Amino acid sequence: MRRRAIDWLIALLCAVTTAGPAMDSTLFGGSPYGGWRCGPAILVPLAALTGVAALMRRRRPLLFAAAAGLAWVVAAAYPAVVAATFTLGAHGRPRRSAGAAVAVVTAAVAIPFRREGMDAVIPLSVAVCVAPALLGLWLAGRRDALTGLRERAERAEREAVLLADQARAEERARIAHDMHDVVTHRIGLMVLHATALEVAAPADRPPIARRIGTIGREALGELRALVGVLHNDRSPPLAPSPTLADLARLAAESRAAGTAVRLSTAGPQRPLPALVEQAAYRVVQEALTNVRTHAPATSAGVHLRYSRDHLTITVTNTSPEPGVAEPAARPTRPRASADGGSGPAADDQAGRGPGAAGTGRDGGFGLIGLRERVRLLGGTLTAGPAPDGRFVLSATIPVPPADPGAPATSEPVAEGLPVGQEPSAASGSSAAGRPLPRSEPPENEPPGGGGQPDSSEAPAREGPPPERGPAATDDAPAGSGA
């Protein structure tokens, strides 16, 4: 609104100054500087043309300059010339055309004075034309600079928003991966303990039930922390990320679920970057989860090899050693297989191992997520059957070269019993002849609760309870495959 009012004021001033002096020269016989005698028939249309051109000066600066130059030649209208040169400097595009127009207008103003012999006035007339043009150029440069700064600020703000959205998306993806790795591991343990509870002796049920409750509470806590990050930007920090030092606890959980796990290392151990240790932990966690899910009759071996610039994690599933009895009876309730079918839990995943869940049927996580996690660290992950019938998952992750001055340790990450000699997975038997999952009992477990393996108690529990004898006898041959 203010700009429009200024345009109307300039247009009115140009029209009046174009017609006024000329009318004076016509009515009273005077002669303008260098002008010609013109009547109202010429001056009035010229004044109107100058006023209209002044209204269009921002969009058509060259048209306004031409009208102002004509008004100067005919009626010596200085205000129109000043407004025209200022407009050329402020709004003339391109700059070269605007400069040429200023030169033409300046020449048109100076030539009449030269012809009339008024050389002393020429510098003043040139200054009257050039000064407004320079002022317009300065204002145009300032306006362009402010516009550029504003556009850059807006662009930077948009980029910041995009980067923030990208960071949130990446964080959500990371949390989704962690949610799959952590919660699936816990729920898998709960399912195995619940399955063991179905066939456990009455004396063994309380510690197994307590173990299920403990694992469930841990899963809920971790799930609540992970989901809270998605809904609250001010959520409390999550628990520390797992490292290689936590592999011993992970192996103990698997042993308690009935899967014998042996940990071993090769090469001098040293502290590794947090991302590398977390990725290695997730690889082992996912592999052990798949062993329990798809090959529960086997045990697992976890081997870490430290080299100068790589960490290699190898997880294999192995059959029980000779002398260790296969499970005599297992629940035959249907369970969905990885390929979408269903069948007995004892044979729906025969021959599968630590990489069995990596087909992408679990929503894109599992081994696919692990492979992406390892790839982002510059490593590789492979999974497939070996010639000897085992299933092998191997991940190689680059690590910073070892510091020659740093002390190296060669102790294994965790001590593990040989495969097949795990007391919690191979020695104890359930009422139906199935190895019972065992672990160290909680501190508050009463003595003799059945949660602690004891070879002296094994003979006392041999054979099924009286009320379940026939069912156990019928199921034993089917479960053993005899």
Short mmCIF file of N, CA and C in Angstrom, two decimals, residues 18 27 36 49 56 88 108 135 150 176 207 237 241 249 269 273 283 299 310 315 344 358 364 387 401 469:
data_model
loop_
_atom_site.label_atom_id
_atom_site.label_comp_id
_atom_site.label_asym_id
_atom_site.label_seq_id
_atom_site.Cartn_x
_atom_site.Cartn_y
_atom_site.Cartn_z
N THR A 18 5.74 18.33 -16.10
CA THR A 18 5.84 18.28 -17.57
C THR A 18 4.92 19.31 -18.22
N LEU A 27 1.58 30.29 -22.68
CA LEU A 27 0.63 31.36 -22.36
C LEU A 27 1.30 32.72 -22.25
N TRP A 36 11.11 23.63 -27.17
CA TRP A 36 10.36 24.21 -28.27
C TRP A 36 9.02 24.71 -27.76
N LEU A 49 1.17 10.84 -20.67
CA LEU A 49 2.06 9.71 -20.97
C LEU A 49 3.14 9.56 -19.91
N MET A 56 4.17 2.78 -14.05
CA MET A 56 4.72 1.49 -14.49
C MET A 56 6.24 1.43 -14.38
N LEU A 88 16.02 3.71 -13.21
CA LEU A 88 16.93 2.88 -14.01
C LEU A 88 17.99 2.21 -13.13
N ALA A 108 20.82 13.81 -23.29
CA ALA A 108 19.66 14.61 -23.70
C ALA A 108 19.49 15.84 -22.83
N LEU A 135 22.39 6.29 -6.58
CA LEU A 135 21.61 5.95 -5.38
C LEU A 135 20.72 4.73 -5.64
N ARG A 150 18.23 -13.68 2.92
CA ARG A 150 16.96 -14.27 3.35
C ARG A 150 16.76 -15.64 2.71
N ALA A 176 14.41 -49.61 15.75
CA ALA A 176 13.67 -50.78 15.27
C ALA A 176 14.57 -52.01 15.21
N PRO A 207 11.02 -72.61 39.76
CA PRO A 207 12.15 -71.81 39.26
C PRO A 207 12.02 -71.45 37.78
N PRO A 237 17.73 -41.36 29.02
CA PRO A 237 18.66 -42.12 28.17
C PRO A 237 18.46 -43.62 28.34
N SER A 241 24.80 -49.36 25.74
CA SER A 241 24.78 -50.30 24.63
C SER A 241 25.60 -51.53 24.98
N ARG A 249 27.17 -63.12 29.59
CA ARG A 249 25.79 -63.13 30.07
C ARG A 249 24.84 -63.66 28.99
N GLN A 269 43.31 -59.62 22.46
CA GLN A 269 42.13 -58.78 22.63
C GLN A 269 42.55 -57.36 22.96
N PRO A 273 36.10 -49.87 19.04
CA PRO A 273 35.08 -48.81 19.02
C PRO A 273 33.72 -49.33 19.46
N VAL A 283 25.29 -59.46 16.31
CA VAL A 283 25.47 -60.61 15.43
C VAL A 283 25.37 -61.91 16.23
N SER A 299 23.77 -77.51 19.58
CA SER A 299 24.46 -76.52 20.41
C SER A 299 25.15 -75.54 19.48
N HIS A 310 40.97 -56.30 11.70
CA HIS A 310 39.64 -56.86 11.53
C HIS A 310 39.24 -57.65 12.78
N VAL A 315 29.80 -67.98 14.15
CA VAL A 315 28.84 -68.73 14.97
C VAL A 315 28.42 -69.95 14.17
N PRO A 344 5.28 -80.04 13.08
CA PRO A 344 5.75 -80.30 14.43
C PRO A 344 6.98 -79.48 14.72
N GLY A 358 17.41 -65.36 8.23
CA GLY A 358 17.84 -64.26 7.40
C GLY A 358 17.22 -64.21 6.05
N GLY A 364 12.18 -57.55 7.39
CA GLY A 364 13.34 -56.81 6.92
C GLY A 364 14.45 -56.70 7.93
N PRO A 387 30.21 -77.67 4.30
CA PRO A 387 30.25 -79.03 3.74
C PRO A 387 29.99 -80.13 4.76
N PRO A 401 43.76 -50.29 13.67
CA PRO A 401 44.94 -51.11 13.96
C PRO A 401 45.30 -51.05 15.43
N GLY A 469 2.66 -91.45 32.92
CA GLY A 469 3.45 -92.54 32.39
C GLY A 469 3.05 -92.98 31.01
#
